[in-house]
Every structure is written in C-alpha cells, then in structure tokens.
Amino acid sequence: MGGSYRAELLKVMKRPAMWVLAAVFLVLAQVFGYLLPYVAYRSGGGTGFAAGQTAAQLLSDLLPRSLVPNTLGGFPMFAGAIAVIMGGLLAGSEYGWGTLKTMLTQRPRRLSVLGGKLAVSLLMALALVVAVFAVNGLWSWVIASVEHRAAPWPGLLELGRGIGAGFLIIWMWSLFGALLGILFRSTPLAVGLGMVWALVVENLVRGFAGLVGFLDALQKWLPGVNAGSLVASLGAVPQDRPGGTPGVTAAVGGPQALVALIAYVVVLALTAALVLHRQDVG
C-alpha cells in the first residue's frame, strides 16, 4: 500500500483544486471566526449573525482561552462541506479521468489503491485541522495583544481534545465524499449530493424534528448532528443561542457523538472498500 499512498499524495500535492479548497477553508475560518466578530466588537455589540451578544462577550470569544470552541464552531457544517468536496475529488476523479482501469491493470490491488486514498484523506484532515488551529491561535493572540487583555491559553488536554474532535469530523465528512465518488463513479455527482445532504437535508430534519416524532429520533444518528453535538460538548455555542453557529447542536451528549462519529468512519471506509472491490471498472 506504500506505493499507492505515495502516488496519491503526489497527485494531491500537485492538484490546484486541493490547495484552493484548503485556502478557502482557512480564509473562511478567519473571516467568520475572527474578522467579523472583531468588527462587531469594535462596533459596540452584536448585530446580525452576532445578535444578542454584548461587546464583552464578543471579545471573550476571540481571546486565546476560547480558541477550541471558537475554532470548532464551523466544523460540523461549513468545514464539513469543504471536506466532502475534497473527499469526492480524491476518490471520484479517477473515473472522470479514465485512469482507474489503467491503474488496476498494473500492479496494485483495488484495496491497496483505496487504502492509499484513505491514508491521504486522513493526512489531509489532520493537516487542515492543525493549520486552522495554528492560524486561529495566532489571530487570537494578536487580538489579545491589541486589546491589552490577558491571554491565557487552553490546556494541552483541552487543545488535544479540540484537535482530535476537529480531525474526526473532517475525516468523517471526507470519507463520506469519497464513498459517494466511488459509489456514483463521478466527482460532480458526489460533490453535489454530499453538499445537499450536509447543507440541506440535515437542516430540514433538524428543523422538523420538534414537529415529527420519528424525525427527532432520526436526527440523533445523523453524522452532522453528532458532529455538531461533539463540538457543543467542547464549548461551542449551539445555533439556537445568541452567537451560535449553524450546525452546532446539543441534540446528543458528547460521548454518544464521539462513538457515533467513530462508527461512521469505520462504516464509510468499509463500505467504500466493499463497493470498490465488487465494482465493474471496465
């Protein structure tokens, strides 16, 4: 599998689309996590997306001690949507290029090829999460310095939990996109369906959960809901509270959300392996 991993890593490193998506991920994290809240703070209080928050509350969320919840707030929905696109590109592009059949006629077995792709998706998820925490940490320190505020940092355990939770969420959504790419043999269809699910379907289920009993039970097992519940358990503000982020919810407890996301990672990876193993790529 080592050869497949190195080949996939080389392809990812040379694909402009992956770098553009990573840049979009980082820029959006800064704009919505720090720039707009800081502008609202300097304006004297929360309006629009930050309605209901005082200037003091807005500033508190921007300081280093709030690095983990502030960074994780956008992971369940917005960062997850970008991860779906990256996963779809990673696994589905071979079908559009017509290179999968050629690849499989050479030495590597199907599961080795898939294993290389999944390993690269794991590396991408971890790199993105570490990068966004690093950049957010820099901006939180800058804001604390400019405002002459004390800048206590989160403890190593809290920071490790935040990075681990962010990695699990991003990797889960990336595997979701990769499975769709393999299942439908198409990058555009995988990306489109993944985005519809992450941004539309889950929001509709959450919106009607209070009106329809079985939807309330169903939402507690959805990937996005569990991702939102995991970050809520680490301090991110749920979307139904002032200053909350869309996608963050407290529908289930942190332990259940953690177990559910790990289960999704395992099931998505195994399903992708089964589909590719039985697929006719001729």
PDB file of C-alpha atoms in Angstrom:
ATOM      1  CA  MET A   1       0.000   0.000   0.000  1.00  0.00           C
ATOM      2  CA  GLY A   2       3.018   2.275   0.445  1.00  0.00           C
ATOM      3  CA  GLY A   3       3.366   2.837  -3.292  1.00  0.00           C
ATOM      4  CA  SER A   4      -0.313   3.706  -3.634  1.00  0.00           C
ATOM      5  CA  TYR A   5      -0.061   6.119  -0.719  1.00  0.00           C
ATOM      6  CA  ARG A   6       2.937   7.920  -2.209  1.00  0.00           C
ATOM      7  CA  ALA A   7       1.250   8.118  -5.609  1.00  0.00           C
ATOM      8  CA  GLU A   8      -1.962   9.537  -4.127  1.00  0.00           C
ATOM      9  CA  LEU A   9      -0.032  12.025  -2.022  1.00  0.00           C
ATOM     10  CA  LEU A  10       1.885  13.215  -5.082  1.00  0.00           C
ATOM     11  CA  LYS A  11      -1.365  13.670  -7.031  1.00  0.00           C
ATOM     12  CA  VAL A  12      -2.957  15.627  -4.199  1.00  0.00           C
ATOM     13  CA  MET A  13       0.088  17.858  -3.774  1.00  0.00           C
ATOM     14  CA  LYS A  14       0.050  18.703  -7.498  1.00  0.00           C
ATOM     15  CA  ARG A  15      -3.714  19.387  -7.728  1.00  0.00           C
ATOM     16  CA  PRO A  16      -4.505  23.120  -7.580  1.00  0.00           C
ATOM     17  CA  ALA A  17      -8.100  22.363  -6.582  1.00  0.00           C
ATOM     18  CA  MET A  18      -6.966  20.810  -3.286  1.00  0.00           C
ATOM     19  CA  TRP A  19      -4.831  23.831  -2.431  1.00  0.00           C
ATOM     20  CA  VAL A  20      -7.675  26.190  -3.329  1.00  0.00           C
ATOM     21  CA  LEU A  21     -10.085  24.286  -1.080  1.00  0.00           C
ATOM     22  CA  ALA A  22      -7.571  24.305   1.768  1.00  0.00           C
ATOM     23  CA  ALA A  23      -7.104  28.067   1.323  1.00  0.00           C
ATOM     24  CA  VAL A  24     -10.885  28.605   1.298  1.00  0.00           C
ATOM     25  CA  PHE A  25     -11.142  26.531   4.481  1.00  0.00           C
ATOM     26  CA  LEU A  26      -8.555  28.686   6.258  1.00  0.00           C
ATOM     27  CA  VAL A  27      -9.890  32.005   4.969  1.00  0.00           C
ATOM     28  CA  LEU A  28     -13.479  31.249   5.968  1.00  0.00           C
ATOM     29  CA  ALA A  29     -12.308  30.200   9.427  1.00  0.00           C
ATOM     30  CA  GLN A  30     -10.610  33.587   9.867  1.00  0.00           C
ATOM     31  CA  VAL A  31     -13.422  35.663   8.386  1.00  0.00           C
ATOM     32  CA  PHE A  32     -16.295  34.127  10.342  1.00  0.00           C
ATOM     33  CA  GLY A  33     -14.322  33.136  13.420  1.00  0.00           C
ATOM     34  CA  TYR A  34     -12.340  36.329  13.997  1.00  0.00           C
ATOM     35  CA  LEU A  35     -12.702  39.138  11.455  1.00  0.00           C
ATOM     36  CA  LEU A  36     -16.479  39.639  11.527  1.00  0.00           C
ATOM     37  CA  PRO A  37     -16.817  39.108  15.310  1.00  0.00           C
ATOM     38  CA  TYR A  38     -13.987  41.582  15.904  1.00  0.00           C
ATOM     39  CA  VAL A  39     -15.633  44.157  13.646  1.00  0.00           C
ATOM     40  CA  ALA A  40     -18.867  43.620  15.590  1.00  0.00           C
ATOM     41  CA  TYR A  41     -16.966  44.083  18.855  1.00  0.00           C
ATOM     42  CA  ARG A  42     -15.388  47.321  17.663  1.00  0.00           C
ATOM     43  CA  SER A  43     -18.862  48.496  16.628  1.00  0.00           C
ATOM     44  CA  GLY A  44     -20.061  48.146  20.206  1.00  0.00           C
ATOM     45  CA  GLY A  45     -22.048  44.921  20.177  1.00  0.00           C
ATOM     46  CA  GLY A  46     -23.548  42.086  18.219  1.00  0.00           C
ATOM     47  CA  THR A  47     -25.822  42.620  15.257  1.00  0.00           C
ATOM     48  CA  GLY A  48     -26.865  40.252  12.506  1.00  0.00           C
ATOM     49  CA  PHE A  49     -25.119  36.920  12.994  1.00  0.00           C
ATOM     50  CA  ALA A  50     -23.902  38.045  16.453  1.00  0.00           C
ATOM     51  CA  ALA A  51     -27.221  39.489  17.606  1.00  0.00           C
ATOM     52  CA  GLY A  52     -27.762  39.178  21.347  1.00  0.00           C
ATOM     53  CA  GLN A  53     -24.069  39.289  22.265  1.00  0.00           C
ATOM     54  CA  THR A  54     -22.527  42.195  24.070  1.00  0.00           C
ATOM     55  CA  ALA A  55     -19.157  43.654  23.106  1.00  0.00           C
ATOM     56  CA  ALA A  56     -17.582  41.988  26.137  1.00  0.00           C
ATOM     57  CA  GLN A  57     -18.956  38.585  25.117  1.00  0.00           C
ATOM     58  CA  LEU A  58     -17.710  39.018  21.560  1.00  0.00           C
ATOM     59  CA  LEU A  59     -14.219  39.888  22.747  1.00  0.00           C
ATOM     60  CA  SER A  60     -14.164  36.996  25.197  1.00  0.00           C
ATOM     61  CA  ASP A  61     -14.859  34.565  22.347  1.00  0.00           C
ATOM     62  CA  LEU A  62     -11.870  35.929  20.416  1.00  0.00           C
ATOM     63  CA  LEU A  63      -9.260  35.534  23.149  1.00  0.00           C
ATOM     64  CA  PRO A  64      -6.882  32.560  23.301  1.00  0.00           C
ATOM     65  CA  ARG A  65      -8.751  30.808  26.124  1.00  0.00           C
ATOM     66  CA  SER A  66     -11.720  30.369  23.729  1.00  0.00           C
ATOM     67  CA  LEU A  67      -9.572  29.004  20.886  1.00  0.00           C
ATOM     68  CA  VAL A  68     -11.043  25.483  20.930  1.00  0.00           C
ATOM     69  CA  PRO A  69     -14.795  26.264  20.874  1.00  0.00           C
ATOM     70  CA  ASN A  70     -14.351  29.237  18.530  1.00  0.00           C
ATOM     71  CA  THR A  71     -12.359  27.170  16.036  1.00  0.00           C
ATOM     72  CA  LEU A  72     -14.627  24.125  16.173  1.00  0.00           C
ATOM     73  CA  GLY A  73     -17.851  26.094  15.706  1.00  0.00           C
ATOM     74  CA  GLY A  74     -17.685  25.986  11.910  1.00  0.00           C
ATOM     75  CA  PHE A  75     -16.601  22.362  11.576  1.00  0.00           C
ATOM     76  CA  PRO A  76     -19.921  20.463  11.575  1.00  0.00           C
ATOM     77  CA  MET A  77     -21.409  22.267   8.569  1.00  0.00           C
ATOM     78  CA  PHE A  78     -19.148  24.665   6.658  1.00  0.00           C
ATOM     79  CA  ALA A  79     -15.809  22.908   7.068  1.00  0.00           C
ATOM     80  CA  GLY A  80     -17.613  19.590   6.656  1.00  0.00           C
ATOM     81  CA  ALA A  81     -18.956  20.708   3.273  1.00  0.00           C
ATOM     82  CA  ILE A  82     -15.428  21.537   2.095  1.00  0.00           C
ATOM     83  CA  ALA A  83     -14.226  18.142   3.349  1.00  0.00           C
ATOM     84  CA  VAL A  84     -16.975  16.442   1.321  1.00  0.00           C
ATOM     85  CA  ILE A  85     -15.688  18.180  -1.815  1.00  0.00           C
ATOM     86  CA  MET A  86     -12.110  17.143  -1.094  1.00  0.00           C
ATOM     87  CA  GLY A  87     -13.130  13.537  -0.493  1.00  0.00           C
ATOM     88  CA  GLY A  88     -15.172  13.476  -3.682  1.00  0.00           C
ATOM     89  CA  LEU A  89     -12.248  14.845  -5.683  1.00  0.00           C
ATOM     90  CA  LEU A  90      -9.832  12.383  -4.126  1.00  0.00           C
ATOM     91  CA  ALA A  91     -11.884   9.266  -4.889  1.00  0.00           C
ATOM     92  CA  GLY A  92     -14.082  10.231  -7.814  1.00  0.00           C
ATOM     93  CA  SER A  93     -11.644  11.938 -10.168  1.00  0.00           C
ATOM     94  CA  GLU A  94     -10.137   8.638 -11.347  1.00  0.00           C
ATOM     95  CA  TYR A  95     -13.448   7.769 -13.021  1.00  0.00           C
ATOM     96  CA  GLY A  96     -13.648  11.068 -14.870  1.00  0.00           C
ATOM     97  CA  TRP A  97     -10.032  10.847 -15.963  1.00  0.00           C
ATOM     98  CA  GLY A  98     -10.440   7.232 -17.022  1.00  0.00           C
ATOM     99  CA  THR A  99      -7.285   6.292 -15.107  1.00  0.00           C
ATOM    100  CA  LEU A 100      -8.690   3.804 -12.608  1.00  0.00           C
ATOM    101  CA  LYS A 101      -8.839   0.927 -15.076  1.00  0.00           C
ATOM    102  CA  THR A 102      -5.310   1.677 -16.253  1.00  0.00           C
ATOM    103  CA  MET A 103      -4.106   1.817 -12.669  1.00  0.00           C
ATOM    104  CA  LEU A 104      -5.670  -1.514 -11.758  1.00  0.00           C
ATOM    105  CA  THR A 105      -4.162  -3.261 -14.779  1.00  0.00           C
ATOM    106  CA  GLN A 106      -0.768  -2.526 -13.270  1.00  0.00           C
ATOM    107  CA  ARG A 107       0.499  -3.990 -10.017  1.00  0.00           C
ATOM    108  CA  PRO A 108      -1.626  -2.546  -7.165  1.00  0.00           C
ATOM    109  CA  ARG A 109      -4.755  -4.332  -5.947  1.00  0.00           C
ATOM    110  CA  ARG A 110      -8.029  -2.473  -5.518  1.00  0.00           C
ATOM    111  CA  LEU A 111      -7.865  -2.400  -1.738  1.00  0.00           C
ATOM    112  CA  SER A 112      -4.286  -1.146  -1.869  1.00  0.00           C
ATOM    113  CA  VAL A 113      -5.367   1.725  -4.113  1.00  0.00           C
ATOM    114  CA  LEU A 114      -8.251   2.547  -1.797  1.00  0.00           C
ATOM    115  CA  GLY A 115      -6.023   2.245   1.259  1.00  0.00           C
ATOM    116  CA  GLY A 116      -3.648   4.813  -0.238  1.00  0.00           C
ATOM    117  CA  LYS A 117      -6.527   7.209  -0.882  1.00  0.00           C
ATOM    118  CA  LEU A 118      -7.924   6.804   2.638  1.00  0.00           C
ATOM    119  CA  ALA A 119      -4.485   7.307   4.176  1.00  0.00           C
ATOM    120  CA  VAL A 120      -4.049  10.530   2.197  1.00  0.00           C
ATOM    121  CA  SER A 121      -7.515  11.704   3.234  1.00  0.00           C
ATOM    122  CA  LEU A 122      -6.505  11.093   6.864  1.00  0.00           C
ATOM    123  CA  LEU A 123      -3.335  13.138   6.388  1.00  0.00           C
ATOM    124  CA  MET A 124      -5.245  15.965   4.691  1.00  0.00           C
ATOM    125  CA  ALA A 125      -7.807  16.101   7.503  1.00  0.00           C
ATOM    126  CA  LEU A 126      -5.130  16.240  10.177  1.00  0.00           C
ATOM    127  CA  ALA A 127      -3.087  18.874   8.321  1.00  0.00           C
ATOM    128  CA  LEU A 128      -6.129  21.101   7.797  1.00  0.00           C
ATOM    129  CA  VAL A 129      -7.174  20.925  11.433  1.00  0.00           C
ATOM    130  CA  VAL A 130      -3.676  21.641  12.760  1.00  0.00           C
ATOM    131  CA  ALA A 131      -3.306  24.528  10.289  1.00  0.00           C
ATOM    132  CA  VAL A 132      -6.589  26.174  11.227  1.00  0.00           C
ATOM    133  CA  PHE A 133      -5.861  25.858  14.947  1.00  0.00           C
ATOM    134  CA  ALA A 134      -2.425  27.400  14.396  1.00  0.00           C
ATOM    135  CA  VAL A 135      -3.728  30.339  12.360  1.00  0.00           C
ATOM    136  CA  ASN A 136      -6.665  30.928  14.700  1.00  0.00           C
ATOM    137  CA  GLY A 137      -4.291  30.812  17.648  1.00  0.00           C
ATOM    138  CA  LEU A 138      -2.150  33.481  16.013  1.00  0.00           C
ATOM    139  CA  TRP A 139      -5.120  35.787  15.448  1.00  0.00           C
ATOM    140  CA  SER A 140      -6.447  35.282  18.973  1.00  0.00           C
ATOM    141  CA  TRP A 141      -3.015  36.247  20.348  1.00  0.00           C
ATOM    142  CA  VAL A 142      -2.888  39.322  18.088  1.00  0.00           C
ATOM    143  CA  ILE A 143      -6.340  40.446  19.233  1.00  0.00           C
ATOM    144  CA  ALA A 144      -5.434  39.924  22.886  1.00  0.00           C
ATOM    145  CA  SER A 145      -2.267  41.982  22.391  1.00  0.00           C
ATOM    146  CA  VAL A 146      -4.053  44.799  20.558  1.00  0.00           C
ATOM    147  CA  GLU A 147      -6.785  44.970  23.200  1.00  0.00           C
ATOM    148  CA  HIS A 148      -4.275  44.639  26.067  1.00  0.00           C
ATOM    149  CA  ARG A 149      -6.056  41.673  27.556  1.00  0.00           C
ATOM    150  CA  ALA A 150      -4.651  38.706  29.438  1.00  0.00           C
ATOM    151  CA  ALA A 151      -4.042  35.800  27.061  1.00  0.00           C
ATOM    152  CA  PRO A 152      -4.231  32.500  28.954  1.00  0.00           C
ATOM    153  CA  TRP A 153      -4.145  29.575  26.538  1.00  0.00           C
ATOM    154  CA  PRO A 154      -6.225  26.399  26.776  1.00  0.00           C
ATOM    155  CA  GLY A 155      -4.507  23.485  28.470  1.00  0.00           C
ATOM    156  CA  LEU A 156      -2.782  20.814  26.416  1.00  0.00           C
ATOM    157  CA  LEU A 157      -5.537  18.307  27.192  1.00  0.00           C
ATOM    158  CA  GLU A 158      -8.269  20.701  26.060  1.00  0.00           C
ATOM    159  CA  LEU A 159      -6.315  21.607  22.948  1.00  0.00           C
ATOM    160  CA  GLY A 160      -5.693  17.934  22.161  1.00  0.00           C
ATOM    161  CA  ARG A 161      -9.389  17.177  22.527  1.00  0.00           C
ATOM    162  CA  GLY A 162     -10.244  20.042  20.195  1.00  0.00           C
ATOM    163  CA  ILE A 163      -7.781  18.960  17.522  1.00  0.00           C
ATOM    164  CA  GLY A 164      -8.906  15.339  17.855  1.00  0.00           C
ATOM    165  CA  ALA A 165     -12.577  16.270  17.544  1.00  0.00           C
ATOM    166  CA  GLY A 166     -11.914  18.506  14.550  1.00  0.00           C
ATOM    167  CA  PHE A 167      -9.869  15.804  12.845  1.00  0.00           C
ATOM    168  CA  LEU A 168     -12.581  13.184  13.404  1.00  0.00           C
ATOM    169  CA  ILE A 169     -15.269  15.468  11.970  1.00  0.00           C
ATOM    170  CA  ILE A 170     -13.259  16.481   8.894  1.00  0.00           C
ATOM    171  CA  TRP A 171     -12.131  12.925   8.170  1.00  0.00           C
ATOM    172  CA  MET A 172     -15.663  11.583   8.548  1.00  0.00           C
ATOM    173  CA  TRP A 173     -17.032  14.101   6.026  1.00  0.00           C
ATOM    174  CA  SER A 174     -14.091  13.452   3.703  1.00  0.00           C
ATOM    175  CA  LEU A 175     -14.820   9.714   3.765  1.00  0.00           C
ATOM    176  CA  PHE A 176     -18.468  10.483   3.076  1.00  0.00           C
ATOM    177  CA  GLY A 177     -17.484  12.393  -0.061  1.00  0.00           C
ATOM    178  CA  ALA A 178     -15.041   9.646  -1.084  1.00  0.00           C
ATOM    179  CA  LEU A 179     -17.711   6.956  -0.745  1.00  0.00           C
ATOM    180  CA  LEU A 180     -20.117   8.966  -2.904  1.00  0.00           C
ATOM    181  CA  GLY A 181     -17.388   9.412  -5.508  1.00  0.00           C
ATOM    182  CA  ILE A 182     -16.774   5.657  -5.656  1.00  0.00           C
ATOM    183  CA  LEU A 183     -20.433   4.735  -5.489  1.00  0.00           C
ATOM    184  CA  PHE A 184     -21.537   7.045  -8.321  1.00  0.00           C
ATOM    185  CA  ARG A 185     -18.230   6.988 -10.258  1.00  0.00           C
ATOM    186  CA  SER A 186     -18.419  10.739 -10.593  1.00  0.00           C
ATOM    187  CA  THR A 187     -16.908  13.736  -8.852  1.00  0.00           C
ATOM    188  CA  PRO A 188     -19.658  16.288  -9.713  1.00  0.00           C
ATOM    189  CA  LEU A 189     -22.454  13.977  -8.577  1.00  0.00           C
ATOM    190  CA  ALA A 190     -20.593  13.047  -5.385  1.00  0.00           C
ATOM    191  CA  VAL A 191     -19.934  16.686  -4.532  1.00  0.00           C
ATOM    192  CA  GLY A 192     -23.485  17.749  -5.372  1.00  0.00           C
ATOM    193  CA  LEU A 193     -25.169  15.016  -3.354  1.00  0.00           C
ATOM    194  CA  GLY A 194     -22.755  15.461  -0.461  1.00  0.00           C
ATOM    195  CA  MET A 195     -23.404  19.189  -0.293  1.00  0.00           C
ATOM    196  CA  VAL A 196     -27.166  18.698  -0.480  1.00  0.00           C
ATOM    197  CA  TRP A 197     -27.002  16.224   2.377  1.00  0.00           C
ATOM    198  CA  ALA A 198     -24.702  18.287   4.589  1.00  0.00           C
ATOM    199  CA  LEU A 199     -26.284  21.694   3.978  1.00  0.00           C
ATOM    200  CA  VAL A 200     -29.931  20.931   3.190  1.00  0.00           C
ATOM    201  CA  VAL A 201     -31.182  17.502   4.240  1.00  0.00           C
ATOM    202  CA  GLU A 202     -29.787  17.535   7.755  1.00  0.00           C
ATOM    203  CA  ASN A 203     -31.041  21.080   8.351  1.00  0.00           C
ATOM    204  CA  LEU A 204     -34.523  20.077   7.214  1.00  0.00           C
ATOM    205  CA  VAL A 205     -34.522  17.070   9.522  1.00  0.00           C
ATOM    206  CA  ARG A 206     -33.392  19.248  12.443  1.00  0.00           C
ATOM    207  CA  GLY A 207     -35.990  21.877  11.587  1.00  0.00           C
ATOM    208  CA  PHE A 208     -38.907  19.439  11.610  1.00  0.00           C
ATOM    209  CA  ALA A 209     -37.615  17.236  14.437  1.00  0.00           C
ATOM    210  CA  GLY A 210     -39.721  19.055  17.006  1.00  0.00           C
ATOM    211  CA  LEU A 211     -42.882  18.511  14.965  1.00  0.00           C
ATOM    212  CA  VAL A 212     -42.494  14.906  13.859  1.00  0.00           C
ATOM    213  CA  GLY A 213     -41.574  12.323  16.480  1.00  0.00           C
ATOM    214  CA  PHE A 214     -39.600   9.894  14.329  1.00  0.00           C
ATOM    215  CA  LEU A 215     -37.523  12.751  12.881  1.00  0.00           C
ATOM    216  CA  ASP A 216     -36.452  13.701  16.384  1.00  0.00           C
ATOM    217  CA  ALA A 217     -35.197  10.156  16.925  1.00  0.00           C
ATOM    218  CA  LEU A 218     -33.622  10.050  13.452  1.00  0.00           C
ATOM    219  CA  GLN A 219     -31.662  13.276  13.833  1.00  0.00           C
ATOM    220  CA  LYS A 220     -29.758  11.894  16.812  1.00  0.00           C
ATOM    221  CA  TRP A 221     -27.996   9.436  14.496  1.00  0.00           C
ATOM    222  CA  LEU A 222     -27.185  11.766  11.610  1.00  0.00           C
ATOM    223  CA  PRO A 223     -23.492  12.487  11.000  1.00  0.00           C
ATOM    224  CA  GLY A 224     -23.850  16.264  11.013  1.00  0.00           C
ATOM    225  CA  VAL A 225     -25.937  16.310  14.180  1.00  0.00           C
ATOM    226  CA  ASN A 226     -23.403  14.168  16.005  1.00  0.00           C
ATOM    227  CA  ALA A 227     -20.564  16.362  14.725  1.00  0.00           C
ATOM    228  CA  GLY A 228     -22.415  19.429  15.989  1.00  0.00           C
ATOM    229  CA  SER A 229     -23.096  17.770  19.328  1.00  0.00           C
ATOM    230  CA  LEU A 230     -19.442  16.820  19.735  1.00  0.00           C
ATOM    231  CA  VAL A 231     -18.229  20.396  19.294  1.00  0.00           C
ATOM    232  CA  ALA A 232     -21.046  21.657  21.526  1.00  0.00           C
ATOM    233  CA  SER A 233     -19.776  19.344  24.270  1.00  0.00           C
ATOM    234  CA  LEU A 234     -16.385  21.074  23.924  1.00  0.00           C
ATOM    235  CA  GLY A 235     -17.838  24.548  24.449  1.00  0.00           C
ATOM    236  CA  ALA A 236     -19.055  25.714  21.022  1.00  0.00           C
ATOM    237  CA  VAL A 237     -22.309  27.694  21.234  1.00  0.00           C
ATOM    238  CA  PRO A 238     -25.350  25.856  19.769  1.00  0.00           C
ATOM    239  CA  GLN A 239     -27.145  27.520  16.878  1.00  0.00           C
ATOM    240  CA  ASP A 240     -30.311  28.189  18.902  1.00  0.00           C
ATOM    241  CA  ARG A 241     -28.448  30.518  21.298  1.00  0.00           C
ATOM    242  CA  PRO A 242     -27.144  34.059  20.743  1.00  0.00           C
ATOM    243  CA  GLY A 243     -23.885  33.912  18.826  1.00  0.00           C
ATOM    244  CA  GLY A 244     -24.396  30.255  17.941  1.00  0.00           C
ATOM    245  CA  THR A 245     -23.074  28.747  14.724  1.00  0.00           C
ATOM    246  CA  PRO A 246     -25.310  26.877  12.255  1.00  0.00           C
ATOM    247  CA  GLY A 247     -24.778  23.149  12.551  1.00  0.00           C
ATOM    248  CA  VAL A 248     -23.808  23.225  16.227  1.00  0.00           C
ATOM    249  CA  THR A 249     -26.423  21.484  18.338  1.00  0.00           C
ATOM    250  CA  ALA A 250     -26.778  19.757  21.674  1.00  0.00           C
ATOM    251  CA  ALA A 251     -29.104  17.030  20.415  1.00  0.00           C
ATOM    252  CA  VAL A 252     -26.973  14.266  21.966  1.00  0.00           C
ATOM    253  CA  GLY A 253     -24.244  14.097  24.572  1.00  0.00           C
ATOM    254  CA  GLY A 254     -20.547  14.246  23.823  1.00  0.00           C
ATOM    255  CA  PRO A 255     -19.806  10.545  24.479  1.00  0.00           C
ATOM    256  CA  GLN A 256     -22.592   9.359  22.142  1.00  0.00           C
ATOM    257  CA  ALA A 257     -21.477  11.826  19.472  1.00  0.00           C
ATOM    258  CA  LEU A 258     -17.887  10.577  19.715  1.00  0.00           C
ATOM    259  CA  VAL A 259     -18.908   6.937  19.407  1.00  0.00           C
ATOM    260  CA  ALA A 260     -21.273   7.720  16.518  1.00  0.00           C
ATOM    261  CA  LEU A 261     -18.601   9.565  14.534  1.00  0.00           C
ATOM    262  CA  ILE A 262     -16.063   6.776  15.042  1.00  0.00           C
ATOM    263  CA  ALA A 263     -18.693   4.297  13.882  1.00  0.00           C
ATOM    264  CA  TYR A 264     -19.365   6.438  10.792  1.00  0.00           C
ATOM    265  CA  VAL A 265     -15.648   6.488   9.939  1.00  0.00           C
ATOM    266  CA  VAL A 266     -15.440   2.692  10.169  1.00  0.00           C
ATOM    267  CA  VAL A 267     -18.668   2.063   8.249  1.00  0.00           C
ATOM    268  CA  LEU A 268     -17.843   4.564   5.488  1.00  0.00           C
ATOM    269  CA  ALA A 269     -14.362   3.116   4.971  1.00  0.00           C
ATOM    270  CA  LEU A 270     -15.603  -0.497   4.925  1.00  0.00           C
ATOM    271  CA  THR A 271     -18.476   0.354   2.588  1.00  0.00           C
ATOM    272  CA  ALA A 272     -16.107   2.106   0.194  1.00  0.00           C
ATOM    273  CA  ALA A 273     -13.850  -0.956   0.226  1.00  0.00           C
ATOM    274  CA  LEU A 274     -16.771  -3.295  -0.457  1.00  0.00           C
ATOM    275  CA  VAL A 275     -18.141  -1.160  -3.297  1.00  0.00           C
ATOM    276  CA  LEU A 276     -14.766  -0.769  -4.998  1.00  0.00           C
ATOM    277  CA  HIS A 277     -13.958  -4.476  -4.570  1.00  0.00           C
ATOM    278  CA  ARG A 278     -17.172  -5.525  -6.345  1.00  0.00           C
ATOM    279  CA  GLN A 279     -17.343  -2.669  -8.841  1.00  0.00           C
ATOM    280  CA  ASP A 280     -17.002  -3.150 -12.574  1.00  0.00           C
ATOM    281  CA  VAL A 281     -14.474  -0.540 -13.656  1.00  0.00           C
ATOM    282  CA  GLY A 282     -14.210  -1.725 -17.225  1.00  0.00           C
TER     283      GLY A 282
END
